Amino acid sequence: MRNALIPIVTIVGLQLGQLVAGSVIVETVFARQGIGQLAIDAILSKDYPVVQGVILLTASSYVVANLLVDISYGFINPRIRTS
Amino acid sequence: MASSTPGSVPPSLSREPIVSSLQGAKRPMPRIPSSPGPYARAWRRLQHDRTGMAMLVFVVAVALVVILVPAVITIDPYKQDLRASLLPPGSQGHLLGTDHFGRDLVLRMIDGGRASLSLGLIAVTIAVTVGGLVGLVAGYRGGAADRVLMRLIDVELAFPGILLALVIVTILGSGSEKLTVAVGIGGIPRFARIVRGTVLATKHELYIEAARAVGVPGIRIAFVHVLPQVLGPVLTIATFGMATAILAIAALSFLGLGAQPPAAEWGLMLSDARKYLRIAWWLAVVPGLAISIVVLAVNLLGDAVRDALDPRLSSGAD
């Protein structure tokens, strides 16, 4: 179980980015009010500060998520911690 | 004694000349059969891959249709006929029906397909060229150039896929050619990483050292001796990248950031059709199906190309 966890955790971290990016499309399709819809509206009305904010938020959450993934390696397999 | 046995032929003392230079010139050299190059072998493996060949034929056929049909017969995907709007598929003169302006869906699919496929190809070309150069310089030069370039690539990787394209579209403005550039830039990190990795592995090969020893200039080594090694992995990634690019362009056009309304583009047609989903399902189904099938075909082709170029990876036969 623990050994199988490493690749899964890696993929989870990478998928998170896809998820956030996918929300942009999904929110448009189903007309949900969310951060994706906000980004699209801001782009179409050339509201640059809002676009910057959305991108900063999602990109940093993506980076933090992948940092957590990297840290979780140490808990899953203590041997990784030393290297 | 053995030599005095009657009937035995005494060994001839006249020896063959060891260096028979004059006679040797006439004797044809044994021909070593030249082995086909690695790419010829990969092509042969691809030909045996039934799924791969089927997908290759399919993709080429789609490309030929969308390129040749507008070239052979003059089509007008913008011709409106409001009396014949929202006709179902199979109507008189409209094989796939018409949209809300009475424009023929077949013609729009062909025109849109040309846009989707060519923009996808251009996006991948941008990504391969820039990513390849960055990877080559970073891998081959090493040192500070490597560190700076790869940090920049890492920064780009911090933005998840479509979001990066969104940022670039925001900066450049919407429109299909700007969107293509955006999707192309989004594809750079993958190529840069792959090329850098392969270059690093190749750089210390003996033949590179030999080339350096005889005084081949660095640029020539990088482009003539190292670059061909990179071609295999890049070809594989480029095929997958093509599928991703078509999908990303369709997705962003769907959001209204790519091709602008009168134009025919699969993603845009899907977006327009959303409003008519309840009364004219074919307007959404046809472009949606086209995007899915083409992306699936290109992905399967990418699988086949990868298996053909690196048979060790293939799980099944061969």
Coordinates of C-alpha atoms in Angstrom, one line a residue:
Chain A
M1 CA 0.0 0.0 0.0
R2 CA 2.7 2.5 1.0
N3 CA 4.8 1.7 -2.0
A4 CA 1.9 2.0 -4.3
L5 CA 1.1 5.4 -2.8
I6 CA 4.1 7.3 -4.2
P7 CA 3.0 7.5 -7.8
I8 CA -0.6 8.1 -6.9
V9 CA 0.3 11.1 -4.7
T10 CA 2.4 12.5 -7.5
I11 CA -0.4 12.2 -9.9
V12 CA -2.9 13.8 -7.4
G13 CA -0.6 16.8 -7.1
L14 CA -0.4 17.2 -10.9
Q15 CA -4.1 16.6 -11.4
L16 CA -5.0 19.4 -9.0
G17 CA -3.7 21.9 -11.6
Q18 CA -5.8 20.3 -14.3
L19 CA -8.7 20.5 -12.0
V20 CA -8.4 24.2 -11.4
A21 CA -7.8 24.8 -15.1
G22 CA -10.7 22.6 -15.9
S23 CA -13.0 24.6 -13.6
V24 CA -12.7 27.5 -16.1
I25 CA -14.4 25.4 -18.8
V26 CA -16.8 23.5 -16.5
E27 CA -18.1 26.7 -14.9
T28 CA -18.7 28.3 -18.3
V29 CA -20.6 25.2 -19.5
F30 CA -22.8 24.9 -16.5
A31 CA -23.0 28.7 -15.7
R32 CA -21.7 28.2 -12.2
Q33 CA -20.3 31.2 -10.4
G34 CA -16.8 30.4 -9.5
I35 CA -13.2 31.4 -9.9
G36 CA -13.1 30.1 -13.4
Q37 CA -16.1 32.1 -14.5
L38 CA -14.6 35.1 -12.7
A39 CA -11.4 34.7 -14.7
I40 CA -13.2 34.4 -18.1
D41 CA -15.4 37.5 -17.4
A42 CA -12.3 39.4 -16.4
I43 CA -10.4 38.4 -19.5
L44 CA -13.3 39.3 -21.8
S45 CA -13.7 42.7 -20.2
K46 CA -9.9 43.3 -20.0
D47 CA -10.0 43.6 -16.2
Y48 CA -6.3 42.8 -15.8
P49 CA -6.0 43.1 -11.9
V50 CA -8.6 40.5 -11.5
V51 CA -7.0 38.2 -14.0
Q52 CA -3.7 38.6 -12.2
G53 CA -5.3 37.8 -8.9
V54 CA -7.0 34.7 -10.2
I55 CA -3.8 33.4 -11.8
L56 CA -1.7 34.2 -8.8
L57 CA -4.1 32.4 -6.5
T58 CA -4.4 29.3 -8.6
A59 CA -0.7 29.1 -9.5
S60 CA 0.4 29.5 -5.9
S61 CA -2.2 26.9 -4.7
Y62 CA -0.8 24.6 -7.4
V63 CA 2.8 25.1 -6.2
V64 CA 1.8 24.7 -2.5
A65 CA -0.1 21.5 -3.4
N66 CA 2.9 20.1 -5.1
L67 CA 5.1 21.1 -2.2
L68 CA 2.8 19.2 0.1
V69 CA 3.1 16.2 -2.2
D70 CA 6.9 16.4 -2.0
I71 CA 6.7 16.6 1.8
S72 CA 4.3 13.7 2.0
Y73 CA 6.8 11.5 0.3
G74 CA 8.8 11.6 3.5
F75 CA 5.9 10.3 5.5
I76 CA 5.0 7.6 3.0
N77 CA 8.6 6.3 2.7
P78 CA 11.0 7.4 5.4
R79 CA 14.0 6.4 3.2
I80 CA 13.4 9.4 0.9
R81 CA 13.8 11.8 3.8
T82 CA 17.6 11.3 4.0
S83 CA 18.3 11.9 0.3
Chain B
M1 CA 56.2 -41.5 -39.9
A2 CA 53.1 -39.8 -41.2
S3 CA 54.8 -37.8 -43.9
S4 CA 56.2 -40.9 -45.6
T5 CA 52.8 -42.5 -45.9
P6 CA 52.4 -43.5 -49.6
G7 CA 49.7 -41.6 -51.4
S8 CA 49.9 -38.6 -49.2
V9 CA 50.3 -35.3 -50.9
P10 CA 53.4 -33.6 -49.8
P11 CA 52.6 -30.1 -48.5
S12 CA 53.3 -27.4 -51.1
L13 CA 56.1 -25.3 -50.0
S14 CA 55.3 -22.3 -52.3
R15 CA 53.3 -20.1 -50.0
E16 CA 50.5 -17.7 -50.9
P17 CA 51.8 -14.2 -50.6
I18 CA 50.6 -12.8 -47.3
V19 CA 49.9 -9.3 -48.7
S20 CA 48.3 -10.1 -52.0
S21 CA 47.9 -6.4 -52.8
L22 CA 47.6 -6.8 -56.6
Q23 CA 45.3 -9.8 -56.5
G24 CA 43.4 -8.5 -53.5
A25 CA 42.3 -5.4 -55.4
K26 CA 40.5 -7.5 -57.9
R27 CA 38.7 -9.6 -55.3
P28 CA 35.5 -7.9 -54.3
M29 CA 35.4 -6.9 -50.6
P30 CA 32.8 -8.9 -48.7
R31 CA 29.9 -6.5 -48.4
I32 CA 28.6 -5.9 -44.9
P33 CA 24.9 -5.5 -45.3
S34 CA 24.2 -1.9 -44.3
S35 CA 21.7 -2.0 -41.4
P36 CA 18.7 0.3 -41.8
G37 CA 18.8 3.4 -39.6
P38 CA 16.9 3.4 -36.3
Y39 CA 14.1 5.5 -37.9
A40 CA 13.7 3.1 -40.8
R41 CA 13.4 0.3 -38.2
A42 CA 10.9 2.3 -36.2
W43 CA 8.8 3.0 -39.3
R44 CA 8.8 -0.8 -40.1
R45 CA 7.7 -1.5 -36.5
L46 CA 4.9 1.1 -36.9
Q47 CA 3.7 -0.5 -40.1
H48 CA 3.2 -3.8 -38.1
D49 CA 1.2 -1.9 -35.5
R50 CA -2.4 -2.3 -36.8
T51 CA -4.0 0.3 -34.5
G52 CA -1.2 2.8 -35.2
M53 CA -1.4 2.4 -38.9
A54 CA -5.2 2.7 -38.8
M55 CA -4.9 5.9 -36.8
L56 CA -2.2 7.3 -39.1
V57 CA -4.4 6.6 -42.1
F58 CA -7.4 8.2 -40.4
V59 CA -5.5 11.4 -39.3
V60 CA -4.0 11.8 -42.8
A61 CA -7.4 11.2 -44.4
V62 CA -9.0 13.9 -42.2
A63 CA -6.2 16.3 -43.0
L64 CA -6.5 15.6 -46.7
V65 CA -10.2 16.1 -46.6
V66 CA -10.0 19.4 -44.8
I67 CA -7.2 20.7 -47.0
L68 CA -8.2 19.3 -50.4
V69 CA -12.0 19.9 -50.4
P70 CA -11.8 23.7 -50.1
A71 CA -9.0 23.6 -52.7
V72 CA -10.9 21.5 -55.3
I73 CA -14.5 22.9 -55.0
T74 CA -15.2 26.4 -53.8
I75 CA -17.2 26.2 -50.6
D76 CA -18.7 28.9 -48.7
P77 CA -19.2 28.0 -45.0
Y78 CA -20.6 31.4 -44.3
K79 CA -23.5 31.4 -46.8
Q80 CA -26.7 32.0 -44.8
D81 CA -30.2 30.8 -45.7
L82 CA -32.6 31.7 -43.0
R83 CA -35.5 29.8 -44.6
A84 CA -33.5 26.6 -44.2
S85 CA -32.2 27.1 -40.6
L86 CA -31.9 24.3 -38.1
L87 CA -32.5 21.5 -40.6
P88 CA -31.9 18.1 -39.2
P89 CA -29.1 15.8 -40.7
G90 CA -30.1 14.1 -43.9
S91 CA -32.1 17.1 -45.2
Q92 CA -32.1 17.9 -48.9
G93 CA -28.7 19.2 -49.9
H94 CA -27.5 19.4 -46.3
L95 CA -26.0 16.0 -45.2
L96 CA -25.4 17.0 -41.6
G97 CA -28.2 19.6 -41.5
T98 CA -27.8 23.4 -40.9
D99 CA -27.3 25.7 -38.0
H100 CA -29.4 28.6 -36.8
F101 CA -28.3 30.8 -39.7
G102 CA -29.0 28.1 -42.2
R103 CA -25.3 27.5 -42.9
D104 CA -24.4 24.0 -44.1
L105 CA -22.9 22.0 -41.3
V106 CA -20.7 19.8 -43.5
L107 CA -19.0 22.8 -45.1
R108 CA -18.5 24.4 -41.7
M109 CA -17.1 21.2 -40.3
I110 CA -14.5 21.0 -43.1
D111 CA -13.6 24.7 -42.8
G112 CA -13.4 24.4 -39.0
G113 CA -11.4 21.2 -39.2
R114 CA -8.8 23.0 -41.3
A115 CA -8.6 25.7 -38.7
S116 CA -8.4 23.3 -35.8
L117 CA -5.8 20.9 -37.3
S118 CA -3.5 23.6 -38.8
L119 CA -3.6 25.7 -35.6
G120 CA -2.8 22.6 -33.6
L121 CA 0.1 21.9 -35.9
I122 CA 1.5 25.4 -35.7
A123 CA 1.2 25.4 -31.9
V124 CA 3.2 22.2 -31.7
T125 CA 5.8 23.6 -34.1
I126 CA 6.2 26.7 -31.9
A127 CA 6.6 24.5 -28.8
V128 CA 9.0 22.1 -30.5
T129 CA 11.2 24.9 -31.9
V130 CA 11.5 27.0 -28.8
G131 CA 11.5 24.1 -26.3
G132 CA 14.0 22.2 -28.4
L133 CA 16.4 25.2 -28.6
V134 CA 16.1 25.9 -24.9
G135 CA 16.6 22.3 -24.0
L136 CA 19.5 21.9 -26.4
V137 CA 21.3 25.0 -25.1
A138 CA 20.6 24.2 -21.4
G139 CA 21.7 20.6 -21.8
Y140 CA 24.7 21.1 -24.0
R141 CA 26.1 24.3 -22.4
G142 CA 25.3 23.3 -18.9
G143 CA 26.5 25.6 -16.1
A144 CA 24.9 28.9 -15.6
A145 CA 22.9 28.8 -18.9
D146 CA 21.4 25.5 -17.8
R147 CA 20.4 26.8 -14.4
V148 CA 18.9 30.0 -15.7
L149 CA 16.9 28.4 -18.5
M150 CA 15.6 25.5 -16.5
R151 CA 14.5 27.8 -13.7
L152 CA 12.5 29.8 -16.3
I153 CA 11.0 26.6 -17.5
D154 CA 10.1 25.6 -13.9
V155 CA 8.4 29.0 -13.5
E156 CA 6.3 28.2 -16.5
L157 CA 5.5 24.8 -15.2
A158 CA 4.1 26.3 -12.1
F159 CA 1.1 27.5 -14.1
P160 CA -1.3 24.7 -14.8
G161 CA -1.8 24.1 -18.6
I162 CA -4.9 26.0 -19.8
L163 CA -4.5 28.8 -17.2
L164 CA -1.1 29.7 -18.8
A165 CA -2.7 30.0 -22.2
L166 CA -5.5 32.1 -20.6
V167 CA -2.8 34.5 -19.2
I168 CA -1.1 34.8 -22.6
V169 CA -4.4 35.4 -24.4
T170 CA -5.2 38.1 -21.8
I171 CA -1.9 39.8 -22.6
L172 CA -2.0 39.4 -26.4
G173 CA -5.8 39.7 -26.8
S174 CA -8.1 37.1 -28.3
G175 CA -8.0 35.8 -31.8
S176 CA -7.1 32.4 -33.3
E177 CA -3.5 33.2 -34.2
K178 CA -2.8 34.7 -30.8
L179 CA -4.4 31.7 -29.2
T180 CA -2.2 29.4 -31.2
V181 CA 0.9 31.3 -29.9
A182 CA -0.4 31.0 -26.4
V183 CA -1.0 27.2 -26.7
G184 CA 2.4 26.9 -28.3
I185 CA 4.1 28.7 -25.4
G186 CA 2.2 26.5 -23.0
G187 CA 3.8 23.4 -24.6
I188 CA 7.4 24.6 -24.3
P189 CA 8.3 23.2 -20.9
R190 CA 7.6 19.6 -21.9
F191 CA 9.9 19.7 -24.9
A192 CA 12.6 21.7 -23.1
R193 CA 12.8 19.0 -20.4
I194 CA 12.7 16.1 -22.7
V195 CA 15.4 17.6 -25.0
R196 CA 17.6 18.6 -22.1
G197 CA 17.4 15.1 -20.6
T198 CA 18.3 13.4 -23.9
V199 CA 21.1 15.9 -24.6
L200 CA 22.6 15.3 -21.2
A201 CA 22.5 11.5 -21.8
T202 CA 24.1 11.9 -25.2
K203 CA 26.7 14.5 -24.4
H204 CA 29.1 12.1 -22.8
E205 CA 28.8 9.4 -25.6
L206 CA 32.1 8.4 -27.1
Y207 CA 31.3 9.6 -30.6
I208 CA 30.7 13.1 -29.2
E209 CA 34.1 13.0 -27.5
A210 CA 35.6 11.8 -30.8
A211 CA 34.0 14.7 -32.7
R212 CA 35.4 17.1 -30.1
A213 CA 38.8 15.5 -30.3
V214 CA 39.1 16.1 -34.0
G215 CA 38.1 19.7 -33.5
V216 CA 34.5 19.9 -34.7
P217 CA 33.1 23.2 -33.5
G218 CA 30.6 23.1 -30.6
I219 CA 27.7 24.4 -32.5
R220 CA 28.2 21.8 -35.2
I221 CA 28.4 19.0 -32.6
A222 CA 25.2 20.2 -31.0
F223 CA 23.2 20.4 -34.2
V224 CA 24.7 17.7 -36.3
H225 CA 25.6 15.0 -33.8
V226 CA 23.5 15.6 -30.7
L227 CA 20.2 16.8 -32.2
P228 CA 19.4 13.6 -34.2
Q229 CA 19.4 11.6 -30.9
V230 CA 16.7 13.9 -29.6
L231 CA 14.4 13.4 -32.6
G232 CA 12.8 10.1 -31.3
P233 CA 11.6 11.3 -28.0
V234 CA 10.5 14.7 -29.4
L235 CA 8.5 13.0 -32.2
T236 CA 6.6 11.0 -29.6
I237 CA 5.9 14.0 -27.3
A238 CA 5.0 16.1 -30.4
T239 CA 2.3 13.6 -31.4
F240 CA 0.8 13.7 -27.9
G241 CA 1.3 17.5 -27.9
M242 CA -0.7 17.8 -31.1
A243 CA -3.7 16.1 -29.4
T244 CA -3.3 18.4 -26.4
A245 CA -3.0 21.4 -28.6
I246 CA -6.1 20.6 -30.7
L247 CA -8.0 20.1 -27.5
A248 CA -6.7 23.3 -25.8
I249 CA -7.5 25.4 -28.9
A250 CA -11.0 23.9 -29.1
A251 CA -11.5 24.5 -25.4
L252 CA -10.3 28.1 -25.5
S253 CA -12.3 28.8 -28.6
F254 CA -15.3 27.4 -26.8
L255 CA -14.7 30.0 -24.1
G256 CA -14.7 32.7 -26.8
L257 CA -11.0 33.5 -26.6
G258 CA -10.0 32.0 -30.0
A259 CA -11.7 32.3 -33.4
Q260 CA -14.3 35.0 -33.4
P261 CA -18.0 34.2 -34.2
P262 CA -18.4 34.3 -38.0
A263 CA -15.4 31.9 -38.4
A264 CA -15.9 28.2 -38.4
E265 CA -13.9 26.4 -35.7
W266 CA -14.9 23.2 -33.9
G267 CA -14.7 24.6 -30.4
L268 CA -16.5 27.7 -31.4
M269 CA -19.2 25.8 -33.2
L270 CA -19.7 23.7 -30.1
S271 CA -20.0 26.8 -28.0
D272 CA -22.6 28.3 -30.4
A273 CA -24.5 25.0 -30.5
R274 CA -25.0 25.0 -26.7
K275 CA -27.9 27.5 -27.0
Y276 CA -29.7 25.2 -29.5
L277 CA -29.0 21.9 -27.7
R278 CA -32.6 21.2 -27.0
I279 CA -33.9 21.8 -30.5
A280 CA -30.9 21.0 -32.6
W281 CA -28.7 18.4 -31.0
W282 CA -26.7 17.7 -34.2
L283 CA -25.0 21.1 -34.0
A284 CA -23.3 20.2 -30.8
V285 CA -22.9 16.5 -31.4
V286 CA -21.1 16.7 -34.7
P287 CA -18.3 19.1 -33.7
G288 CA -18.0 17.5 -30.3
L289 CA -17.7 14.0 -31.8
A290 CA -15.2 15.3 -34.4
I291 CA -13.0 16.8 -31.6
S292 CA -13.1 13.7 -29.5
I293 CA -12.4 11.3 -32.4
V294 CA -9.5 13.3 -33.8
V295 CA -7.9 13.8 -30.4
L296 CA -8.4 10.1 -29.6
A297 CA -6.9 9.1 -33.0
V298 CA -3.9 11.4 -32.5
N299 CA -3.3 10.0 -29.0
L300 CA -3.4 6.4 -30.2
L301 CA -1.0 7.4 -33.0
G302 CA 1.3 8.9 -30.3
D303 CA 1.1 5.6 -28.4
A304 CA 2.1 3.7 -31.6
V305 CA 4.9 6.1 -32.4
R306 CA 6.3 5.7 -28.9
D307 CA 6.1 1.9 -29.1
A308 CA 7.8 2.0 -32.5
L309 CA 10.6 4.3 -31.5
D310 CA 11.3 2.5 -28.2
P311 CA 10.3 -1.1 -28.4
R312 CA 11.5 -1.8 -24.9
L313 CA 8.6 0.3 -23.6
S314 CA 6.0 -1.6 -25.5
S315 CA 4.1 -4.1 -23.4
G316 CA 2.6 -6.4 -26.0
A317 CA 4.0 -8.1 -29.1
D318 CA 7.2 -7.2 -31.0

